[in-house]
Tab-separated table of C-alpha atoms and ligand atoms in Angstrom:
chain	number	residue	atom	x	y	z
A	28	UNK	CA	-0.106	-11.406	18.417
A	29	UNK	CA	0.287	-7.807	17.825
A	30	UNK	CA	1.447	-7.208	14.090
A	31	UNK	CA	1.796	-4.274	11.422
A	32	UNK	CA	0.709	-4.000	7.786
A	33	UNK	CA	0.858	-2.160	5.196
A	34	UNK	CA	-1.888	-0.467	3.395
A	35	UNK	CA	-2.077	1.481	0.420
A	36	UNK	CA	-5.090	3.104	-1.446
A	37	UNK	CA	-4.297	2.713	-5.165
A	38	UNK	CA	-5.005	5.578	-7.407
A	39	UNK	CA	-8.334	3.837	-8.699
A	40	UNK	CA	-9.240	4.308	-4.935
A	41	UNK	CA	-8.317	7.719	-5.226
A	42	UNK	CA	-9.742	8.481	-8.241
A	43	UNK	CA	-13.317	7.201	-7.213
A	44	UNK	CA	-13.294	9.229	-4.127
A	45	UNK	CA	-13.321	6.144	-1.422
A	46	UNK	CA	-10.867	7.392	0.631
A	47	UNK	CA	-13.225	7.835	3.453
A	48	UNK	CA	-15.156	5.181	2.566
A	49	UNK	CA	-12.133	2.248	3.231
A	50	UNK	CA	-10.731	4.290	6.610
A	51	UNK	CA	-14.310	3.976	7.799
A	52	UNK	CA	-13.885	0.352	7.296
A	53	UNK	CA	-10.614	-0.407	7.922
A	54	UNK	CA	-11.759	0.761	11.766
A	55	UNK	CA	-14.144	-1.691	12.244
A	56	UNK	CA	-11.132	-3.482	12.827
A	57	UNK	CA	-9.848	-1.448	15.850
A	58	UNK	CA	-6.124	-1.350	15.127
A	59	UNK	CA	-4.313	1.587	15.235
A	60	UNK	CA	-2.605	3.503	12.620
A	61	UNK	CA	0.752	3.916	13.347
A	62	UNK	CA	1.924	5.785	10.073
A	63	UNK	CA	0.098	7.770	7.008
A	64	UNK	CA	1.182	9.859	4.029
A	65	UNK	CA	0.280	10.626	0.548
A	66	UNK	CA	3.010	8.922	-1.868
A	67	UNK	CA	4.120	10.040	-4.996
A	68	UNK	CA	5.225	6.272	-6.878
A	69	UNK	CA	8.548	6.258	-8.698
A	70	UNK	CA	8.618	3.569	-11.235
A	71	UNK	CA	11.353	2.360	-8.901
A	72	UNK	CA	9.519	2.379	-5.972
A	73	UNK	CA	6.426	0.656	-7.506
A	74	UNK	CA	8.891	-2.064	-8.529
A	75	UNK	CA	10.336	-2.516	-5.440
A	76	UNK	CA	7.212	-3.078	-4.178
A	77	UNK	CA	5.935	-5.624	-6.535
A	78	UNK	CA	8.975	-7.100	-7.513
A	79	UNK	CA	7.650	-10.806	-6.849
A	80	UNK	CA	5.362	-9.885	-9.811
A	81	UNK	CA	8.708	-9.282	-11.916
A	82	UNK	CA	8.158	-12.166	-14.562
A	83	UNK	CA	3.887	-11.821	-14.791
A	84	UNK	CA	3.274	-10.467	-18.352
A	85	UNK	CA	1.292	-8.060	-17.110
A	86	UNK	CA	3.985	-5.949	-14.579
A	87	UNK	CA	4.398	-2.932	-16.374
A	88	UNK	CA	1.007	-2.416	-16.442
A	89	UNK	CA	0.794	-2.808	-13.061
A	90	UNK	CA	3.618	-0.468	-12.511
A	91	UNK	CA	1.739	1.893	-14.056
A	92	UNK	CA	-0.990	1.144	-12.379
A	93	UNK	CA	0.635	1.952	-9.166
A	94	UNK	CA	2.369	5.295	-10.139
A	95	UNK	CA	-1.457	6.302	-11.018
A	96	UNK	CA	-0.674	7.180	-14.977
A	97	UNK	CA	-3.900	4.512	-15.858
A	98	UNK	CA	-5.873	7.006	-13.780
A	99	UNK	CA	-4.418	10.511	-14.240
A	100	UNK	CA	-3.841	10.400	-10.056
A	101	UNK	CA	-0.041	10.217	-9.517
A	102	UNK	CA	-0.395	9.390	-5.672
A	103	UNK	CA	-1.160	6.818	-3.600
A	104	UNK	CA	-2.628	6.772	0.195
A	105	UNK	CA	0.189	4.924	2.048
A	106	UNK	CA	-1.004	3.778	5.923
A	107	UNK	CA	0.680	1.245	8.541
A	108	UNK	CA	-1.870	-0.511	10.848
A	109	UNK	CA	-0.737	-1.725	14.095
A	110	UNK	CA	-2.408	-4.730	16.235
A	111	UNK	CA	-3.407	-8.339	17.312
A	112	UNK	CA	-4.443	-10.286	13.914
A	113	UNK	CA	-3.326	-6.616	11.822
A	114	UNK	CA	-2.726	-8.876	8.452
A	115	UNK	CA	-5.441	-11.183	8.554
A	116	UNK	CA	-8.320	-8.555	9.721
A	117	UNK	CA	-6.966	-5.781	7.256
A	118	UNK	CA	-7.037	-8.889	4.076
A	119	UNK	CA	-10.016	-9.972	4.900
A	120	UNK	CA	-12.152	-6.937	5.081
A	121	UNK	CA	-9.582	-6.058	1.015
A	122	UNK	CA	-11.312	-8.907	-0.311
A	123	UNK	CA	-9.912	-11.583	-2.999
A	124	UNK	CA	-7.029	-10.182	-5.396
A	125	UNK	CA	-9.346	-10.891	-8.190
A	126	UNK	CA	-12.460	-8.282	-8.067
A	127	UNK	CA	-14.610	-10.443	-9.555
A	128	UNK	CA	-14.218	-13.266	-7.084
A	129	UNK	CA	-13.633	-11.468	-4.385
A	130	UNK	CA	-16.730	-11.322	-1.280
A	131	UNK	CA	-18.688	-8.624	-2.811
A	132	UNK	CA	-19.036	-6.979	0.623
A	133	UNK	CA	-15.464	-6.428	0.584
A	134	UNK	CA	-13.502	-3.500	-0.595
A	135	UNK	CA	-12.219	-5.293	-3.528
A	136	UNK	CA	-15.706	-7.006	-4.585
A	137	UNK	CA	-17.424	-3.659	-3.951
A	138	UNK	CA	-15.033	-1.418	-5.972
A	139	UNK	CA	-13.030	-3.196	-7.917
A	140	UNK	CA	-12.826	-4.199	-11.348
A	141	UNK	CA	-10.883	-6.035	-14.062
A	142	UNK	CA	-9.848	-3.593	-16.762
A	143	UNK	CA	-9.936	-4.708	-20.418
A	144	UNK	CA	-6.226	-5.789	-21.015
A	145	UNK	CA	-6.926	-8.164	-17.497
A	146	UNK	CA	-5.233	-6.141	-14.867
A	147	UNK	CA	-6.585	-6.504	-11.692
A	148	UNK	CA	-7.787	-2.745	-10.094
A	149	UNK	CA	-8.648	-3.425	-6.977
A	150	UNK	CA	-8.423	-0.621	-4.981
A	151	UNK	CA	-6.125	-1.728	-1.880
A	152	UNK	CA	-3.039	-2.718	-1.143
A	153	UNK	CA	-2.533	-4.924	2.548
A	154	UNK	CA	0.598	-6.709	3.187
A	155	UNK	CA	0.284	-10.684	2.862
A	156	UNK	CA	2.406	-11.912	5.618
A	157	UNK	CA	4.635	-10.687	8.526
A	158	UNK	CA	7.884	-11.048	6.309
A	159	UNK	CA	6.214	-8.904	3.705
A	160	UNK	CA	4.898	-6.049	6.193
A	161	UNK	CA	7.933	-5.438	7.461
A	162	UNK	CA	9.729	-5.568	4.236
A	163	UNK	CA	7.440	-3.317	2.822
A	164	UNK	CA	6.542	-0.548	5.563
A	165	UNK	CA	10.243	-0.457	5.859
A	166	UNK	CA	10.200	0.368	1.759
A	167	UNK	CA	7.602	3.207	1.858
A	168	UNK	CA	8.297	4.593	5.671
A	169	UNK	CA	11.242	6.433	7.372
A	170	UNK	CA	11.613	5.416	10.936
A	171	UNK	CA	10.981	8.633	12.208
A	172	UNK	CA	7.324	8.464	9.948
A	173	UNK	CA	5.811	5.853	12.326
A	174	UNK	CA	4.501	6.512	15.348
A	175	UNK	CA	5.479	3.532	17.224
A	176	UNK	CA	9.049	1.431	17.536
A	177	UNK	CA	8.054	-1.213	15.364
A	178	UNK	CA	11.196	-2.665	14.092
A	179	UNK	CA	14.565	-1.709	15.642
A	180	UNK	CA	16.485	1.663	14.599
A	181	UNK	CA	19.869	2.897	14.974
A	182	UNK	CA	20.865	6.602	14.648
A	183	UNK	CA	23.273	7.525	11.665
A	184	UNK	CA	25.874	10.284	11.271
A	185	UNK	CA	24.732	12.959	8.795
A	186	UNK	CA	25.869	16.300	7.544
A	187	UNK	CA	22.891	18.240	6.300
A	188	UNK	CA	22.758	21.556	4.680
A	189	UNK	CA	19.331	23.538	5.484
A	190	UNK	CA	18.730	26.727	3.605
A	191	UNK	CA	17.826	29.707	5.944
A	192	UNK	CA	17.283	33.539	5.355
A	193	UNK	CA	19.864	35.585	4.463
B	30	ADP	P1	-2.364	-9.025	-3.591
B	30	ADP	O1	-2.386	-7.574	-4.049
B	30	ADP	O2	-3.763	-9.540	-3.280
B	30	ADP	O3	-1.388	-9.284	-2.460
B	30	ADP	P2	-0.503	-10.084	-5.609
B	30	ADP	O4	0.631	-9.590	-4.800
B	30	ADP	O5	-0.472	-11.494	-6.119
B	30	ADP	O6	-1.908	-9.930	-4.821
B	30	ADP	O7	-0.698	-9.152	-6.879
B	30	ADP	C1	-0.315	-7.800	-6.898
B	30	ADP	C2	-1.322	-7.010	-7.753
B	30	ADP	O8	-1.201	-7.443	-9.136
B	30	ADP	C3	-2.788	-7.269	-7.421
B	30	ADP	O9	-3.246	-6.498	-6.319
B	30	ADP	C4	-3.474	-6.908	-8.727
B	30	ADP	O10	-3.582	-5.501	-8.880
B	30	ADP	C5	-2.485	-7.448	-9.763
B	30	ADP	N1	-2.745	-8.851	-10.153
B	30	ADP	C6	-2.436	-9.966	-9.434
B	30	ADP	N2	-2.761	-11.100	-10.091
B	30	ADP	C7	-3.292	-10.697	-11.273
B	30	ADP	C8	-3.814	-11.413	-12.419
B	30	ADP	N3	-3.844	-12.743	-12.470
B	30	ADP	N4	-4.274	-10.687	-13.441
B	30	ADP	C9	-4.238	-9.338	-13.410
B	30	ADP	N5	-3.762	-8.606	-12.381
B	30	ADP	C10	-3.276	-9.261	-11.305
């Protein structure tokens, strides 16, 4: 069944140069990328995004983890990947949450690592289930950002000023 998913290369990924690197395997998959932009994370938006992590002791680390202040990189690599399987191919090639048990061969087991107050840095971000996707690419994406219809949009009434030469 054709589905989308989130992706998002964390600053560690960023940091460490492995941009390239996870795009080149991320197409092994064949899907299609149907969005892509470079994200700068609001606290807000970072805990929107993880906000089923609300009560873990560890959240504002991981908030800060996201908005890239543990690695001096305040962006993230934000992608939408379009096709048949799109959650399970894109999680499996991520790896385990937890770097150290994840496949080695994976992205996470390759690159990731456990910093010393426990936090999980792993690298990549890939949407857990359908409900999820769509909650998230519709957190981090305007409709007009994605190159396909995914979900259904309706058109809204707005007065916009643009400023233009004098
Ligand atoms: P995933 O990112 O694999 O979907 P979760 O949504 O459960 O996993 O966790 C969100 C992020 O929180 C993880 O990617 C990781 O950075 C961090 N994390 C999750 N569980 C732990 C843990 N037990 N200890 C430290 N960090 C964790």
């Amino acid at each position: 069944m054709a589905e989308q998913t989130l992706v998002l290369i964390k600053p560690d990924g960023l940091k460490k140069s492995l941009t390239g690197n996870i795009l080149t395997r991320l197409s092994e998959t064949k899907l299609e990328i149907a969005a892509a932009k470079a994200v700068c994370v609001t606290r807000e938006l970072a805990g929107e995004h993880y906000r089923h992590m609300k009560d873990k002791p560890f959240f504002n680390e991981l908030l800060d983890y996201l908005m890239g202040n543990l690695h001096n990189r305040k962006k993230v690599l934000a992608l939408v990947y379009h096709g048949d399987n799109a959650i399970k191919l894109v999680r499996d090639i991520c790896g385990d949450t937890n770097p150290e048990s994840a496949d080695p061969t994976s992205i996470r087991g390759s690159y990731g690592r456990i910093t010393t107050k426990g936090l999980f840095e792993n690298i990549i971000h890939a949407s857990s289930s359908p409900e999820e996707a769509e909650r998230e690419i519709k957190l981090w994406f305007k409709p007009e950002e994605l190159v396909y219809r995914i979900y259904p949009v309706e058109t809204e009434e707005k007065v916009t000023q643009t400023l233009v030469w004098a």
